[in-house]
Coordinates of C-alpha atoms and ligand atoms in Angstrom, one line a residue:
M1 CA 21.6 -8.7 8.9
A2 CA 20.0 -9.5 5.4
Y3 CA 16.4 -11.1 5.4
K4 CA 16.7 -15.1 5.1
Y5 CA 14.3 -15.4 2.4
V6 CA 14.1 -15.5 -1.0
D7 CA 11.8 -14.9 -3.9
N8 CA 12.6 -17.1 -6.6
Y9 CA 10.5 -18.2 -9.8
R10 CA 7.8 -20.6 -8.1
E11 CA 7.3 -18.0 -5.7
Q12 CA 6.8 -15.3 -8.6
G13 CA 4.9 -16.8 -10.8
A14 CA 2.4 -17.8 -8.0
R15 CA 2.3 -14.4 -7.0
K16 CA 1.7 -13.9 -11.0
K17 CA -1.8 -16.4 -10.8
L18 CA -3.1 -14.6 -7.6
V19 CA -2.7 -11.2 -9.5
D20 CA -4.9 -12.7 -12.7
E21 CA -7.4 -14.0 -9.9
L22 CA -7.9 -10.8 -8.5
R23 CA -8.3 -8.9 -11.4
K24 CA -11.5 -11.8 -12.3
K25 CA -12.4 -11.2 -9.1
D26 CA -13.2 -7.4 -10.2
I27 CA -10.3 -6.1 -8.9
Q28 CA -9.3 -2.8 -11.5
D29 CA -7.0 -0.7 -10.4
E30 CA -3.8 -1.7 -11.7
Q31 CA -1.2 0.3 -9.2
V32 CA -3.1 -2.2 -6.8
L33 CA -2.9 -5.1 -8.7
Q34 CA 1.0 -4.4 -9.6
A35 CA 1.5 -3.7 -5.5
I36 CA 0.0 -7.4 -4.8
G37 CA 2.7 -8.4 -8.0
K38 CA 5.6 -6.9 -5.4
V39 CA 5.0 -7.5 -2.1
P40 CA 6.2 -10.8 -1.8
R41 CA 3.6 -12.2 0.3
H42 CA 5.5 -15.5 1.5
F43 CA 7.9 -13.8 3.9
F44 CA 5.0 -13.2 6.0
F45 CA 4.9 -17.2 6.2
D46 CA 6.7 -19.7 7.5
E47 CA 8.7 -21.9 5.1
T48 CA 6.8 -24.7 5.9
F49 CA 3.4 -23.0 4.8
W50 CA 4.9 -21.1 1.5
N51 CA 2.7 -23.4 -0.2
Q52 CA -0.2 -21.5 1.3
A53 CA 0.9 -18.2 0.6
Y54 CA -0.5 -17.3 -3.1
K55 CA -4.0 -19.0 -1.8
D56 CA -6.6 -16.3 -1.5
I57 CA -7.1 -16.6 1.9
A58 CA -6.7 -15.3 4.9
F59 CA -3.7 -17.1 7.4
P60 CA -2.8 -17.1 11.2
I61 CA 0.3 -15.2 12.2
G62 CA 0.2 -16.0 15.8
E63 CA -1.9 -14.1 18.9
G64 CA -5.3 -14.8 17.3
Q65 CA -4.5 -13.2 14.9
T66 CA -4.7 -13.5 10.5
I67 CA -2.8 -12.0 7.8
S68 CA -5.6 -10.6 5.4
Q69 CA -7.1 -12.4 2.4
P70 CA -5.3 -10.5 -0.8
Y71 CA -8.6 -9.6 -2.3
T72 CA -9.9 -7.9 0.8
V73 CA -6.4 -5.8 1.0
A74 CA -6.9 -5.0 -2.8
Y75 CA -11.0 -4.3 -2.1
Q76 CA -10.1 -2.1 0.7
T77 CA -6.6 -0.6 -1.3
E78 CA -8.9 0.2 -3.9
L79 CA -10.9 2.1 -1.9
L80 CA -8.6 4.7 -0.8
H81 CA -7.6 6.5 -4.0
I82 CA -3.4 6.2 -3.1
K83 CA -1.9 8.6 -4.6
K84 CA 1.8 9.2 -4.6
G85 CA 3.0 11.2 -1.0
D86 CA -0.4 10.4 0.7
K87 CA 0.0 10.3 4.8
V88 CA -2.2 7.1 5.4
L89 CA -3.1 5.6 8.8
E90 CA -3.2 1.6 9.2
I91 CA -4.9 0.6 11.8
G92 CA -4.3 -3.2 12.6
T93 CA 0.1 -3.4 11.7
G94 CA -0.5 -7.2 12.3
S95 CA 1.5 -9.2 9.8
G96 CA 2.8 -6.0 8.0
Y97 CA 1.6 -7.3 4.8
Q98 CA -1.3 -4.1 4.0
C99 CA 1.3 -2.0 5.0
C100 CA 3.8 -2.8 2.9
I101 CA 1.1 -2.3 -0.4
L102 CA 0.5 0.8 1.1
V103 CA 4.1 1.6 0.5
E104 CA 4.2 0.3 -2.4
L105 CA 1.8 3.0 -4.3
G106 CA 3.9 5.4 -2.6
A107 CA 2.3 6.5 0.5
K108 CA 3.2 7.3 3.6
V109 CA 2.5 5.4 5.7
Y110 CA 2.1 5.1 9.5
T111 CA 0.6 2.1 10.8
I112 CA -0.6 1.4 14.4
E113 CA -0.8 -2.2 16.7
R114 CA -2.3 -3.1 19.7
Q115 CA -0.6 -6.4 20.1
Q116 CA 3.2 -5.6 21.7
K117 CA 4.6 -9.7 19.9
L118 CA 3.2 -8.6 16.6
Y119 CA 4.1 -5.2 16.7
E120 CA 7.8 -5.6 18.0
R121 CA 8.0 -9.0 15.4
T122 CA 7.1 -6.9 12.3
K123 CA 9.0 -3.5 13.3
Q124 CA 11.6 -6.0 12.7
V125 CA 11.2 -7.7 9.3
L126 CA 9.5 -4.8 7.2
P127 CA 12.6 -2.5 7.3
R128 CA 14.7 -6.3 6.4
M129 CA 12.5 -6.3 3.8
G130 CA 12.9 -2.8 2.6
Y131 CA 9.7 -1.2 3.6
K132 CA 10.0 1.6 6.2
P133 CA 6.7 3.2 7.4
K134 CA 6.7 4.9 11.1
F135 CA 5.4 1.7 13.5
F136 CA 3.5 2.9 16.7
L137 CA 2.0 0.5 19.4
G138 CA -1.3 1.3 21.1
D139 CA -5.4 1.8 20.7
G140 CA -5.1 2.7 16.8
S141 CA -9.2 3.0 17.4
K142 CA -8.5 6.4 19.2
G143 CA -6.1 7.1 15.6
L144 CA -2.9 9.0 16.0
E145 CA -3.9 12.6 16.7
A146 CA -0.3 13.8 17.6
Y147 CA 0.5 13.2 13.3
G148 CA -2.6 14.0 12.2
P149 CA -4.3 15.3 9.9
F150 CA -4.4 12.0 7.3
D151 CA -4.8 12.0 3.8
K152 CA -6.7 7.7 4.3
I153 CA -7.1 6.2 6.7
I154 CA -7.7 1.9 6.7
V155 CA -9.0 0.3 9.3
T156 CA -8.1 -3.5 9.0
A157 CA -10.0 -4.6 12.1
G158 CA -14.3 -5.3 12.7
A159 CA -15.4 -2.2 14.3
P160 CA -18.5 -1.8 16.3
T161 CA -19.4 1.8 15.2
V162 CA -16.8 4.5 13.5
P163 CA -15.0 6.2 15.5
E164 CA -15.5 9.8 16.1
M165 CA -11.4 10.2 16.7
L166 CA -10.8 9.1 13.2
L167 CA -12.9 11.4 11.2
K168 CA -11.7 14.1 13.6
Q169 CA -8.2 13.3 12.3
L170 CA -9.1 13.0 8.5
N171 CA -7.9 15.8 5.7
I172 CA -11.3 17.6 4.0
G173 CA -11.0 15.5 0.6
G174 CA -9.8 12.5 3.3
I175 CA -11.0 8.6 3.0
L176 CA -11.7 6.3 5.7
V177 CA -11.9 2.8 4.9
I178 CA -13.4 0.8 7.5
P179 CA -15.8 -2.3 8.2
V180 CA -18.6 -1.9 10.6
G181 CA -20.6 -4.5 11.9
N182 CA -21.0 -7.0 15.1
E183 CA -18.1 -9.6 15.4
E184 CA -19.6 -11.9 13.0
L185 CA -19.9 -10.0 9.5
Q186 CA -18.8 -6.2 8.9
K187 CA -20.4 -3.8 6.1
M188 CA -17.3 -2.0 4.3
V189 CA -17.9 1.4 4.7
T190 CA -15.9 4.3 3.0
I191 CA -16.1 7.8 4.7
L192 CA -15.1 10.7 2.3
K193 CA -14.2 14.4 4.1
T194 CA -16.2 16.8 2.5
G195 CA -16.2 19.5 4.5
E196 CA -15.0 20.0 8.2
N197 CA -17.7 18.7 10.2
N198 CA -19.6 17.1 6.3
Y199 CA -18.8 13.1 5.6
E200 CA -20.0 11.2 2.7
R201 CA -21.3 7.7 4.1
H202 CA -21.1 4.5 1.8
E203 CA -21.6 1.0 2.6
L204 CA -20.3 -1.8 0.2
D205 CA -20.0 -5.3 0.7
T206 CA -19.6 -7.8 3.6
F207 CA -16.5 -9.1 5.4
R208 CA -15.4 -10.6 8.1
F209 CA -12.3 -9.5 10.3
V210 CA -11.2 -9.7 13.6
P211 CA -12.6 -7.2 16.0
L212 CA -10.9 -3.9 16.2
I213 CA -10.2 -4.0 20.2
G214 CA -10.2 -0.8 22.7
G215 CA -9.0 -0.3 25.7
P216 CA -6.0 -1.4 27.9
L217 CA -2.8 -3.4 25.4
T218 CA -2.4 -6.6 24.7
P219 CA 1.4 -8.2 26.3
Ligands
SAM1 N1 -3.5 -5.3 8.0 C1 -2.7 -7.0 8.7 C2 -1.8 -7.5 7.6 O1 -1.7 -6.7 6.7 O2 -1.3 -8.5 8.5 C3 -4.1 -7.6 9.0 C4 -4.4 -7.4 10.2 S1 -5.5 -8.8 11.7 C5 -6.5 -8.3 10.1 C6 -6.5 -6.9 11.9 C7 -4.8 -6.2 13.4 O3 -6.2 -5.3 14.4 C8 -4.8 -7.4 14.3 O4 -3.3 -7.4 14.4 C9 -5.4 -7.1 16.1 O5 -4.1 -6.8 16.9 C10 -5.0 -5.2 15.1 N2 -6.2 -4.6 16.2 C11 -7.3 -4.6 16.8 N3 -7.6 -3.7 17.8 C12 -6.5 -3.0 17.2 C13 -6.7 -1.6 17.7 N4 -7.7 -1.1 18.7 N5 -5.9 -0.9 17.7 C14 -5.1 -1.5 17.2 N6 -4.6 -2.6 16.3 C15 -5.7 -3.4 16.4

């Protein structure tokens, strides 16, 4: 079935303005900005809310979850330094928007979501838009051991601490980007794996994500 939405001049123009806004907010990686300029963010919204799709805001996607703010997506993606062919694990598929940005940058994406309804919806929608990552349903705080190691890991929900299992599933030279903190606020943390048991950790700006939830899945 063909995807029902069209990407017309109005949406393309709004997307271009969003890219300019992100550049002004100090997103510098031109490849990341180009990827944001390519992915039709309004496809992730109900048609009634298309006028919200290119505002730099997070937005509800159902099941108590949100599509991340474009600035946050650009910020996290920039920190990953994606190279074509990188094997990337995304934890928190949600709407699939972040995942599409990673695919546009040439990454081979493995994406995991713990909410069954979001997993099923996104698994259907993304391939219709031409994006074909590998989808998994499960608790991403444990990573995806059977498919690792990964060159890059991105966590798109706020974690209380850095899960040990994610560090184990990184290649040497690999990067983990994860918001770490309490339920209210988190610091963006990047971890570069420099040796089998050696890591370089940096703490950056403050964000507010929905929580990374471990344990049994939500139907
Ligand atoms: N990357 C998403 C996007 O582009 O729309 C944003 C996702 S939203 C901010 C965070 C997502 O993480 C939610 O869909 C939530 O259900 C999911 N999540 C929370 N804890 C999780 C876990 N332990 N494993 C996998 N997904 C999880």
